[in-house]
Amino acid sequence: MSEVQTSTPAEPEASAQQPVKPIAWPAGIAGVVLVIVGSFLSWSYDSSILNDLSINLYPGGLQILAIIGALLALVLLLAERGPLTALGSWLDATLGLRALGLGLTLYMVLVIVAITVESDGLINVNPGAYVSLAGAVLILVSSRMLPLRQLRDLSQARLPGWVEILAISVMMAVILFGAAYALGLTDAWSFILCLLFIGTVILALFRTGVMTWFGHVAQRHKKVLTLAAFVVAFFFPFTQRGSDANMSIACQVLIFAATAMGLNIVVGLAGLLDLGYIAFLGSGAYVAAMLSESAFSTIDWHPPFVVVMLLGAGTAATLGLIIGSPTLRVSGDYLAIVTLGFGEIFRLAMFNLDGINGPLLTNGPNGIPGIPDLEIGNFNFGDEHTVAGLDLGRFSNYYFLLLLLIAFVILVFARLNNSRIGRGWVAIREDEKAAEAMGVNVFGLKVLAFAIGAFLAGLAGTIKAHQDVAVSPDQYIFLESAFLLAAVVLGGMGTIAGVLLGATILKLLPEKLRFFSEYRLLLFGLLLVLMMRFRPEGLVASRRRQLEFHEEDEALAVAVEEELVEEAK
């Protein structure tokens, strides 16, 4: 690797205080061997649980994950002492090994718990699981005996451009196949174990510094990363073998993400707390339903879907102006209360537009069912299609349409964020009085944020109505607005990747972990509390946002200042 600034690894102070124990490295190697050997042995006596881990010398999916974890630990051990020591001068192998050791230990403990619970007894755990557990514990103990070292700054490492692009491509391919494998797990315990393994690997990569380096590579090749991400998203339906279950979840994630991206303009950029945002999604859905060819449609006019999208989005934007104009004179908690009330007013209005309490538009609590599938030209989104010998069902068709929508929403957000309007929103978020004193049209930009965010949500709503086949008032309750806001906060306010990640987590996990449905809100609240405590800026936060929460971090302040200088150039 080459460096931007020449530096040499300094002798670590920790090494002088913590001498290397000769047994540490061999113990780690022995742990790797035990994990691999144990994974080739049977873990469970019962073949009907955890996708069959009962066959010797034929590892199941969860056993293969353990083998992958052990091989990653082997790479870090060889970087610590062995043929990969040149790499070890850059990687923080010890911290990465500690994360892997702890993660693998928890993974094996949870495997034993899952087998015990699913098969009604610890006696059904076969020796292979205990062998792998012993190996994981040995890796963890070994990592604690290895000394910490002072390393060169991996973020300064540069590789040839084609190598960095190849690294992006490999990362995207791993994400594609990893997501396909995880979503293909129908057993809840297997899915939880897979999530634990993925979290362990990600944590280890962060601790070694690899993810920091990858972040800098992504910044240098933004266009390549964006293109690779959309290629991965495009090929995702082809990995599902025609399964409608996972594609239905994927469609819901994209609708949720597009709506959350619109809310990100209001909350993330302009700093306006909106607790009734789901009403804008619902307005677009109801417009599409009323103009559809459903037998329960209340308007005898069925324009092309492009016109319907514009009408639905325009209606939502108009509602945004209506709620924004009189209420944006207030701020903070008062604005939150007003928007919360608006969301409830919308839901109750949909109940009362039933021809009895008001005009016949929404059929009241019955909603508008029987909405036909979209048909654009000769292409019917309800029909199955075969591409390259692979079946693509109804939800795959809507998935590709939603992929175009999310691309449009991301483009709008990115352009606005980097524009004069975006800078005005950020100024309002930081200090409204100071922004007004500097000549920023505070009220106008606030109303514009509401209108544009509502417009994007309305677009998503028009597609949601056809994909769901029905609309009803109980789909647009306050809890949905709370989840949208949580997706923005959890992922990282004001960022694109963060909101997409937050929306995916909050929409995917409840669908895959239905046996936790009674405790969903409890887990959701616990997750937010932990996030506010350990990472208040969100999972994927911009440098500026991080600095707001970590003002004492001098290194971060320097990095932010350098980014501002580069932007000014």
Coordinates of C-alpha atoms in Angstrom, one line a residue:
M1 CA 0.0 0.0 0.0
S2 CA 1.1 3.6 -0.6
E3 CA 0.4 6.5 1.7
V4 CA -0.5 10.1 1.2
Q5 CA 1.7 11.1 4.1
T6 CA 4.8 9.1 4.8
S7 CA 4.8 7.7 8.3
T8 CA 6.4 4.9 10.2
P9 CA 4.8 2.7 12.8
A10 CA 5.8 3.8 16.2
E11 CA 6.8 1.4 18.9
P12 CA 3.7 0.9 21.0
E13 CA 3.7 2.0 24.6
A14 CA 1.1 -0.8 25.4
S15 CA 3.6 -3.4 24.3
A16 CA 6.2 -2.3 26.8
Q17 CA 3.6 -2.5 29.6
Q18 CA 1.9 -5.7 28.3
P19 CA 4.5 -8.3 27.2
V20 CA 3.6 -10.7 24.5
K21 CA 2.6 -14.1 26.0
P22 CA 4.2 -16.9 23.9
I23 CA 1.1 -19.0 24.1
A24 CA -1.2 -16.3 22.7
W25 CA -0.7 -16.9 19.0
P26 CA -0.6 -20.7 19.1
A27 CA -3.8 -20.7 21.2
G28 CA -5.5 -18.5 18.6
I29 CA -4.5 -20.9 15.8
A30 CA -5.7 -23.9 17.9
G31 CA -9.0 -22.1 18.4
V32 CA -9.4 -21.6 14.6
V33 CA -8.8 -25.3 14.0
L34 CA -11.3 -26.3 16.7
V35 CA -14.0 -24.1 15.3
I36 CA -13.5 -25.5 11.8
V37 CA -13.3 -29.1 12.9
G38 CA -16.3 -28.7 15.1
S39 CA -18.3 -27.2 12.2
F40 CA -17.6 -30.4 10.1
L41 CA -19.1 -32.4 12.9
S42 CA -22.8 -32.7 13.8
W43 CA -24.2 -29.9 16.0
S44 CA -27.7 -31.2 16.6
Y45 CA -29.3 -34.6 17.0
D46 CA -32.6 -33.3 15.6
S47 CA -32.4 -32.8 11.9
S48 CA -35.7 -30.8 11.7
I49 CA -34.3 -27.7 13.3
L50 CA -31.9 -24.9 12.2
N51 CA -32.0 -26.2 8.6
D52 CA -30.5 -29.6 9.6
L53 CA -27.1 -29.4 11.4
S54 CA -27.1 -33.2 12.2
I55 CA -24.8 -34.5 9.4
N56 CA -21.1 -35.2 9.9
L57 CA -18.7 -33.9 7.3
Y58 CA -21.5 -31.9 5.5
P59 CA -21.7 -28.4 7.1
G60 CA -25.1 -26.7 7.1
G61 CA -25.6 -23.0 6.5
L62 CA -25.0 -21.9 10.1
Q63 CA -21.9 -24.2 10.3
I64 CA -20.5 -22.6 7.1
L65 CA -20.9 -19.2 8.8
A66 CA -18.8 -20.4 11.7
I67 CA -16.1 -21.6 9.3
I68 CA -16.1 -18.2 7.6
G69 CA -15.7 -16.5 11.0
A70 CA -12.8 -18.8 11.9
L71 CA -11.1 -18.1 8.6
L72 CA -11.3 -14.3 9.2
A73 CA -9.8 -14.9 12.6
L74 CA -7.0 -16.8 10.9
V75 CA -6.3 -13.9 8.6
L76 CA -6.0 -11.6 11.5
L77 CA -3.7 -14.0 13.4
L78 CA -1.5 -14.2 10.3
A79 CA -1.4 -10.4 10.1
E80 CA -0.3 -10.4 13.7
R81 CA 2.5 -12.9 13.2
G82 CA 3.1 -14.7 9.9
P83 CA 3.2 -14.1 6.2
L84 CA 0.7 -11.2 6.4
T85 CA 2.6 -9.0 8.9
A86 CA 3.0 -6.2 6.3
L87 CA -0.8 -6.0 6.3
G88 CA -0.7 -6.1 10.1
S89 CA 1.2 -2.9 10.3
W90 CA -2.0 -1.2 9.0
L91 CA -4.8 -3.3 10.4
D92 CA -5.6 -3.3 14.1
A93 CA -5.6 -7.1 14.1
T94 CA -5.8 -7.5 17.9
L95 CA -9.0 -5.4 18.3
G96 CA -10.6 -7.1 15.3
L97 CA -9.7 -10.5 16.7
R98 CA -11.3 -9.6 20.0
A99 CA -14.5 -8.6 18.3
L100 CA -14.5 -11.9 16.3
G101 CA -13.7 -14.0 19.3
L102 CA -16.5 -12.4 21.4
G103 CA -18.9 -12.7 18.5
L104 CA -18.1 -16.3 17.7
T105 CA -18.5 -17.2 21.4
L106 CA -21.9 -15.6 21.6
Y107 CA -22.8 -17.2 18.3
M108 CA -22.0 -20.7 19.5
V109 CA -23.7 -20.1 22.9
L110 CA -26.9 -19.0 21.0
V111 CA -26.7 -22.0 18.7
I112 CA -26.7 -24.3 21.8
V113 CA -29.6 -22.3 23.3
A114 CA -31.5 -22.6 20.0
I115 CA -31.0 -26.3 19.8
T116 CA -32.0 -26.8 23.4
V117 CA -35.2 -24.7 23.0
E118 CA -36.2 -26.1 19.6
S119 CA -35.6 -29.7 20.5
D120 CA -36.7 -29.6 24.2
G121 CA -33.5 -30.5 25.8
L122 CA -29.7 -29.9 26.1
I123 CA -29.2 -33.6 25.4
N124 CA -29.9 -33.0 21.7
V125 CA -26.7 -30.9 21.3
N126 CA -24.1 -33.0 19.7
P127 CA -20.3 -32.8 20.4
G128 CA -19.5 -30.7 17.3
A129 CA -21.2 -27.7 18.8
Y130 CA -19.2 -27.9 22.0
V131 CA -15.9 -28.3 20.0
S132 CA -16.7 -25.2 18.0
L133 CA -17.7 -23.3 21.2
A134 CA -14.3 -24.3 22.8
G135 CA -12.5 -23.0 19.7
A136 CA -14.4 -19.7 19.8
V137 CA -13.6 -19.3 23.5
L138 CA -9.9 -20.1 22.8
I139 CA -9.9 -17.4 20.0
L140 CA -11.3 -14.9 22.5
V141 CA -8.8 -15.7 25.2
S142 CA -6.0 -15.6 22.7
S143 CA -7.1 -12.1 21.5
R144 CA -7.1 -10.8 25.1
M145 CA -3.4 -12.0 25.6
L146 CA -2.2 -10.3 22.4
P147 CA -0.9 -6.7 22.9
L148 CA -2.3 -3.6 21.3
R149 CA -0.1 -1.8 18.9
Q150 CA 0.2 1.7 17.5
L151 CA -0.4 1.5 13.8
R152 CA -0.3 3.7 10.7
D153 CA -3.4 5.5 9.8
L154 CA -5.3 3.1 7.5
S155 CA -7.5 5.9 6.2
Q156 CA -4.4 7.4 4.5
A157 CA -3.7 4.2 2.6
R158 CA -4.2 4.4 -1.1
L159 CA -4.3 1.6 -3.7
P160 CA -4.5 1.9 -7.5
G161 CA -7.8 3.1 -8.7
W162 CA -8.8 -0.2 -10.3
V163 CA -8.1 -2.1 -7.1
E164 CA -10.3 0.3 -5.1
I165 CA -13.1 -0.1 -7.6
L166 CA -12.6 -3.9 -7.4
A167 CA -12.9 -3.7 -3.6
I168 CA -16.2 -1.8 -4.0
S169 CA -17.5 -4.5 -6.4
V170 CA -16.5 -7.3 -4.1
M171 CA -18.2 -5.6 -1.1
M172 CA -21.4 -5.0 -3.1
A173 CA -21.4 -8.7 -4.3
V174 CA -21.0 -9.9 -0.7
I175 CA -23.9 -7.6 0.4
L176 CA -26.1 -9.1 -2.4
F177 CA -25.5 -12.7 -1.6
G178 CA -25.5 -12.1 2.1
A179 CA -28.9 -10.4 1.9
A180 CA -30.2 -13.2 -0.3
Y181 CA -29.0 -15.8 2.1
A182 CA -30.4 -14.0 5.2
L183 CA -33.8 -13.4 3.6
G184 CA -34.0 -17.0 2.5
L185 CA -33.9 -18.2 6.1
T186 CA -37.5 -19.0 7.2
D187 CA -36.5 -20.2 10.6
A188 CA -36.5 -17.4 13.2
W189 CA -33.6 -18.8 15.2
S190 CA -31.5 -19.2 12.0
F191 CA -32.3 -15.6 11.0
I192 CA -31.2 -14.3 14.4
L193 CA -28.0 -16.3 14.3
C194 CA -27.3 -15.0 10.9
L195 CA -27.8 -11.4 12.0
L196 CA -25.5 -12.0 15.0
F197 CA -22.8 -13.3 12.6
I198 CA -23.2 -10.4 10.2
G199 CA -23.0 -7.9 13.1
T200 CA -19.9 -9.6 14.4
V201 CA -18.1 -9.4 11.0
I202 CA -19.1 -5.7 10.6
L203 CA -17.9 -4.9 14.1
A204 CA -14.6 -6.7 13.5
L205 CA -14.1 -4.8 10.2
F206 CA -14.7 -1.5 12.0
R207 CA -12.3 -2.4 14.8
T208 CA -9.5 -3.3 12.4
G209 CA -10.0 0.0 10.5
V210 CA -11.1 -1.7 7.2
M211 CA -14.5 0.0 7.2
T212 CA -12.9 3.4 7.8
W213 CA -10.6 2.8 4.8
F214 CA -13.6 1.6 2.7
G215 CA -15.4 4.8 3.7
H216 CA -12.6 6.9 2.2
V217 CA -12.6 4.7 -0.9
A218 CA -16.3 5.2 -1.3
Q219 CA -15.8 9.0 -1.0
R220 CA -13.2 8.9 -3.8
H221 CA -15.4 6.8 -6.0
K222 CA -18.9 8.0 -5.2
K223 CA -20.3 7.4 -8.7
V224 CA -18.9 3.9 -8.8
L225 CA -20.4 3.1 -5.4
T226 CA -23.8 4.5 -6.4
L227 CA -23.8 2.5 -9.6
A228 CA -22.7 -0.7 -7.9
A229 CA -25.5 -0.3 -5.2
F230 CA -28.2 0.0 -7.9
V231 CA -26.8 -2.9 -9.8
V232 CA -27.0 -5.0 -6.6
A233 CA -30.5 -3.8 -6.0
F234 CA -31.5 -4.6 -9.6
F235 CA -30.2 -8.2 -9.4
F236 CA -31.7 -8.9 -6.0
P237 CA -35.0 -10.3 -7.4
F238 CA -33.1 -12.8 -9.5
T239 CA -31.7 -14.3 -6.3
Q240 CA -35.1 -15.1 -4.9
R241 CA -36.1 -17.9 -7.3
G242 CA -39.5 -16.4 -7.9
S243 CA -40.4 -16.2 -4.1
D244 CA -43.1 -13.6 -3.5
A245 CA -42.6 -13.6 0.3
N246 CA -39.3 -11.9 0.3
M247 CA -40.1 -9.7 -2.7
S248 CA -43.2 -8.4 -0.9
I249 CA -41.0 -7.4 2.1
A250 CA -38.5 -5.8 -0.3
C251 CA -41.3 -3.7 -1.9
Q252 CA -42.5 -2.6 1.5
V253 CA -38.9 -1.6 2.4
L254 CA -38.6 0.5 -0.7
I255 CA -41.9 2.3 -0.1
F256 CA -40.9 2.9 3.5
A257 CA -37.5 4.1 2.4
A258 CA -38.8 6.5 -0.2
T259 CA -41.3 8.0 2.3
A260 CA -38.6 8.3 5.0
M261 CA -36.3 10.1 2.5
G262 CA -39.0 12.7 2.0
L263 CA -39.3 13.0 5.8
N264 CA -35.5 13.4 5.9
I265 CA -35.8 16.7 4.1
V266 CA -38.2 18.0 6.7
V267 CA -36.4 16.6 9.8
G268 CA -32.8 15.9 8.7
L269 CA -32.2 19.0 6.7
A270 CA -34.6 21.7 7.9
G271 CA -34.8 20.4 11.5
L272 CA -38.6 20.4 11.7
L273 CA -40.1 17.7 13.8
D274 CA -43.1 16.1 12.0
L275 CA -45.1 13.4 13.8
G276 CA -47.9 13.2 11.3
Y277 CA -46.0 12.5 8.1
I278 CA -47.8 9.2 7.3
A279 CA -50.8 11.4 6.2
F280 CA -48.9 12.5 3.1
L281 CA -48.3 8.8 2.1
G282 CA -51.9 8.1 2.7
S283 CA -53.2 11.0 0.6
G284 CA -51.2 9.8 -2.4
A285 CA -52.6 6.2 -1.8
Y286 CA -56.2 7.4 -1.6
V287 CA -55.9 9.5 -4.7
A288 CA -54.6 6.5 -6.6
A289 CA -57.4 4.3 -5.2
M290 CA -60.2 6.7 -6.0
L291 CA -58.9 7.1 -9.6
S292 CA -58.3 3.4 -10.1
E293 CA -60.7 1.0 -11.9
S294 CA -61.7 -0.7 -8.7
A295 CA -65.4 -1.6 -8.4
F296 CA -65.3 0.4 -5.1
S297 CA -63.7 3.5 -6.7
T298 CA -65.7 6.6 -6.0
I299 CA -64.6 8.8 -8.9
D300 CA -65.6 7.8 -12.5
W301 CA -62.4 9.0 -14.1
H302 CA -59.4 6.7 -14.7
P303 CA -56.5 8.7 -16.2
P304 CA -53.1 7.1 -17.1
F305 CA -51.0 6.2 -14.1
V306 CA -48.4 8.9 -14.8
V307 CA -51.2 11.5 -14.4
V308 CA -52.4 9.7 -11.2
M309 CA -48.9 9.9 -9.7
L310 CA -48.7 13.6 -10.4
L311 CA -52.2 14.2 -9.0
G312 CA -51.4 12.1 -5.9
A313 CA -48.1 13.8 -5.3
G314 CA -49.7 17.2 -6.0
T315 CA -52.4 16.5 -3.5
A316 CA -49.9 15.5 -0.8
A317 CA -47.8 18.6 -1.5
T318 CA -51.0 20.8 -1.2
L319 CA -51.7 19.2 2.1
G320 CA -48.1 20.0 3.1
L321 CA -48.7 23.7 2.2
I322 CA -52.0 23.7 4.1
I323 CA -50.5 22.3 7.2
G324 CA -47.2 24.2 6.8
S325 CA -48.4 27.8 6.2
P326 CA -50.3 28.4 9.4
T327 CA -48.3 26.2 11.7
L328 CA -44.7 26.8 10.9
R329 CA -44.7 30.0 12.9
V330 CA -44.3 27.6 15.8
S331 CA -41.3 25.4 16.4
G332 CA -40.0 22.6 18.6
D333 CA -42.5 20.7 20.8
Y334 CA -45.4 22.9 19.6
L335 CA -44.7 22.0 16.0
A336 CA -44.6 18.3 16.9
I337 CA -48.0 18.6 18.6
V338 CA -49.5 20.3 15.6
T339 CA -48.2 17.8 13.1
L340 CA -49.3 14.9 15.4
G341 CA -52.8 16.5 15.3
F342 CA -52.7 16.8 11.6
G343 CA -51.9 13.1 11.2
E344 CA -54.9 12.2 13.3
I345 CA -57.2 14.7 11.5
F346 CA -56.3 13.0 8.2
R347 CA -57.1 9.5 9.5
L348 CA -60.4 10.6 11.0
A349 CA -61.3 12.5 7.8
M350 CA -60.8 9.3 5.8
F351 CA -63.3 7.7 8.1
N352 CA -65.9 10.4 7.6
L353 CA -65.7 10.8 3.8
D354 CA -68.2 7.9 3.5
G355 CA -71.3 9.5 2.0
I356 CA -73.0 9.8 5.3
N357 CA -70.9 12.1 7.5
G358 CA -69.4 13.8 4.4
P359 CA -68.9 13.4 0.6
L360 CA -68.6 9.9 -0.7
L361 CA -64.9 9.7 -1.5
T362 CA -63.1 7.0 0.7
N363 CA -66.0 4.6 1.7
G364 CA -65.2 5.4 5.3
P365 CA -63.8 2.6 7.5
N366 CA -64.3 0.1 4.7
G367 CA -61.7 1.8 2.5
I368 CA -61.3 1.0 -1.2
P369 CA -60.4 -2.7 -1.8
G370 CA -60.0 -4.5 -5.1
I371 CA -57.6 -2.1 -6.6
P372 CA -56.4 -3.7 -9.9
D373 CA -52.7 -4.1 -10.7
L374 CA -51.0 -1.4 -12.6
E375 CA -50.9 -1.7 -16.4
I376 CA -48.6 0.6 -18.3
G377 CA -48.9 0.0 -22.0
N378 CA -49.1 -3.7 -22.6
F379 CA -47.2 -4.5 -19.4
N380 CA -49.4 -5.7 -16.5
F381 CA -47.6 -5.7 -13.2
G382 CA -49.8 -8.5 -11.9
D383 CA -48.5 -11.0 -14.5
E384 CA -45.5 -13.3 -13.9
H385 CA -42.6 -13.0 -16.3
T386 CA -39.6 -15.2 -17.1
V387 CA -36.2 -13.5 -17.7
A388 CA -33.1 -15.7 -18.4
G389 CA -35.0 -18.7 -17.2
L390 CA -35.8 -17.1 -13.8
D391 CA -39.3 -16.4 -12.7
L392 CA -40.3 -12.9 -11.7
G393 CA -43.6 -12.7 -9.9
R394 CA -46.0 -9.8 -9.2
F395 CA -44.0 -8.2 -6.4
S396 CA -40.8 -8.3 -8.5
N397 CA -42.5 -6.1 -11.1
Y398 CA -43.5 -3.6 -8.5
Y399 CA -40.0 -3.8 -7.0
F400 CA -38.4 -2.6 -10.2
L401 CA -40.9 0.3 -10.5
L402 CA -40.1 1.2 -6.8
L403 CA -36.4 1.0 -7.6
L404 CA -36.9 3.7 -10.2
L405 CA -38.9 5.7 -7.7
I406 CA -36.2 5.5 -5.0
A407 CA -33.5 6.5 -7.5
F408 CA -35.6 9.6 -8.4
V409 CA -36.1 10.4 -4.7
I410 CA -32.4 10.0 -3.9
L411 CA -31.5 12.3 -6.9
V412 CA -33.9 15.0 -5.7
F413 CA -32.6 14.8 -2.1
A414 CA -29.0 14.9 -3.2
R415 CA -29.5 17.8 -5.5
L416 CA -31.4 19.8 -2.9
N417 CA -28.9 18.9 -0.2
N418 CA -26.0 20.3 -2.3
S419 CA -27.9 23.4 -3.4
R420 CA -28.4 26.8 -2.0
I421 CA -31.8 25.7 -0.7
G422 CA -30.2 22.8 1.1
R423 CA -27.7 25.1 2.8
G424 CA -30.5 27.4 3.8
W425 CA -32.3 24.4 5.4
V426 CA -29.2 23.4 7.3
A427 CA -28.7 27.0 8.5
I428 CA -32.3 27.0 9.8
R429 CA -31.7 23.7 11.6
E430 CA -28.6 24.9 13.2
D431 CA -29.9 28.3 14.4
E432 CA -33.1 29.7 13.0
K433 CA -32.6 33.2 14.4
A434 CA -29.1 33.5 13.1
A435 CA -30.2 32.3 9.7
E436 CA -33.0 34.9 9.6
A437 CA -30.5 37.6 10.6
M438 CA -28.3 36.6 7.6
G439 CA -31.1 37.0 5.2
V440 CA -32.4 33.5 4.9
N441 CA -36.1 33.3 4.0
V442 CA -36.9 31.1 7.0
F443 CA -40.7 30.8 6.6
G444 CA -40.5 30.2 2.8
L445 CA -37.8 27.5 3.1
K446 CA -39.8 25.8 5.9
V447 CA -42.9 25.6 3.8
L448 CA -40.9 24.4 0.8
A449 CA -39.4 21.6 2.9
F450 CA -42.9 20.5 3.9
A451 CA -44.2 20.7 0.3
I452 CA -41.3 18.8 -1.3
G453 CA -41.2 16.1 1.4
A454 CA -45.0 15.6 1.1
F455 CA -44.7 15.4 -2.7
L456 CA -42.2 12.6 -2.5
A457 CA -44.3 10.7 0.0
G458 CA -47.4 11.1 -2.2
L459 CA -45.5 9.6 -5.1
A460 CA -44.7 6.5 -3.0
G461 CA -48.3 6.4 -1.9
T462 CA -49.7 6.1 -5.4
I463 CA -47.6 3.0 -6.1
K464 CA -48.4 1.6 -2.6
A465 CA -52.1 1.6 -3.3
H466 CA -51.8 -0.7 -6.3
Q467 CA -49.2 -2.9 -4.7
D468 CA -51.3 -3.4 -1.6
V469 CA -54.5 -3.9 -3.6
A470 CA -56.5 -1.9 -1.0
V471 CA -56.4 1.2 1.2
S472 CA -58.1 1.8 4.5
P473 CA -57.7 4.5 7.3
D474 CA -56.2 2.0 9.8
Q475 CA -53.1 1.8 7.6
Y476 CA -52.1 5.4 8.4
I477 CA -51.9 5.5 12.2
F478 CA -49.5 7.5 14.4
L479 CA -47.3 4.5 15.0
E480 CA -46.4 4.5 11.3
S481 CA -45.3 8.1 11.5
A482 CA -43.2 7.2 14.6
F483 CA -41.5 4.4 12.7
L484 CA -40.7 6.8 9.8
L485 CA -39.2 9.3 12.2
A486 CA -37.3 6.5 13.9
A487 CA -35.8 5.4 10.6
V488 CA -34.4 8.9 9.9
V489 CA -33.0 9.2 13.4
L490 CA -31.7 5.7 13.6
G491 CA -30.0 5.7 10.2
G492 CA -28.6 9.3 10.4
M493 CA -30.4 12.5 9.8
G494 CA -29.5 14.3 6.7
T495 CA -27.8 11.4 5.0
I496 CA -29.0 9.1 2.2
A497 CA -27.3 5.8 3.1
G498 CA -28.3 6.2 6.7
V499 CA -32.0 6.6 6.0
L500 CA -32.0 3.7 3.6
L501 CA -30.3 1.5 6.2
G502 CA -32.7 2.7 9.0
A503 CA -35.7 2.1 6.9
T504 CA -34.5 -1.4 6.0
I505 CA -33.8 -2.3 9.6
L506 CA -37.2 -1.1 10.9
K507 CA -39.2 -2.6 8.1
L508 CA -37.3 -5.9 7.6
L509 CA -36.8 -7.1 11.2
P510 CA -40.4 -7.0 12.3
E511 CA -41.4 -9.1 9.2
K512 CA -38.7 -11.7 9.8
L513 CA -39.1 -11.8 13.6
R514 CA -42.8 -12.2 13.8
F515 CA -42.5 -14.5 16.9
F516 CA -41.4 -11.4 18.7
S517 CA -44.5 -9.5 17.7
E518 CA -45.8 -9.1 21.2
Y519 CA -42.5 -7.4 22.3
R520 CA -41.9 -5.5 19.1
L521 CA -42.4 -2.0 20.7
L522 CA -40.4 -3.0 23.7
L523 CA -37.4 -4.0 21.5
F524 CA -37.9 -1.0 19.3
G525 CA -37.8 1.4 22.4
L526 CA -34.7 -0.4 23.7
L527 CA -33.0 -0.1 20.4
L528 CA -33.6 3.7 20.3
V529 CA -32.4 4.1 23.9
L530 CA -29.2 2.2 23.1
M531 CA -28.7 4.3 19.9
M532 CA -29.2 7.6 21.8
R533 CA -26.7 6.5 24.4
F534 CA -23.9 5.0 22.2
R535 CA -24.4 6.6 18.8
P536 CA -26.7 9.6 18.9
E537 CA -25.7 10.8 15.4
G538 CA -27.1 7.6 13.8
L539 CA -25.7 4.5 12.2
V540 CA -24.4 6.4 9.1
A541 CA -23.8 10.0 10.0
S542 CA -22.2 12.9 8.2
R543 CA -19.0 14.3 9.6
R544 CA -20.7 17.6 10.5
R545 CA -23.5 15.7 12.3
Q546 CA -21.0 13.6 14.3
L547 CA -19.2 16.8 15.4
E548 CA -22.5 18.2 16.8
F549 CA -22.6 15.2 19.2
H550 CA -18.8 14.9 19.8
E551 CA -17.5 18.4 20.0
E552 CA -14.6 17.3 22.1
D553 CA -13.2 15.0 19.4
E554 CA -10.3 17.1 18.0
A555 CA -9.4 14.6 15.2
L556 CA -13.0 14.7 14.0
A557 CA -13.0 18.5 14.0
V558 CA -9.9 18.5 11.9
A559 CA -11.4 16.0 9.4
V560 CA -14.6 18.2 9.2
E561 CA -12.5 21.3 8.6
E562 CA -10.6 19.5 5.8
E563 CA -13.8 18.4 4.1
L564 CA -15.2 22.0 4.3
V565 CA -12.0 23.3 2.6
E566 CA -12.3 20.7 -0.1
E567 CA -15.9 21.6 -0.7
A568 CA -15.0 25.3 -0.9
K569 CA -12.4 24.5 -3.6

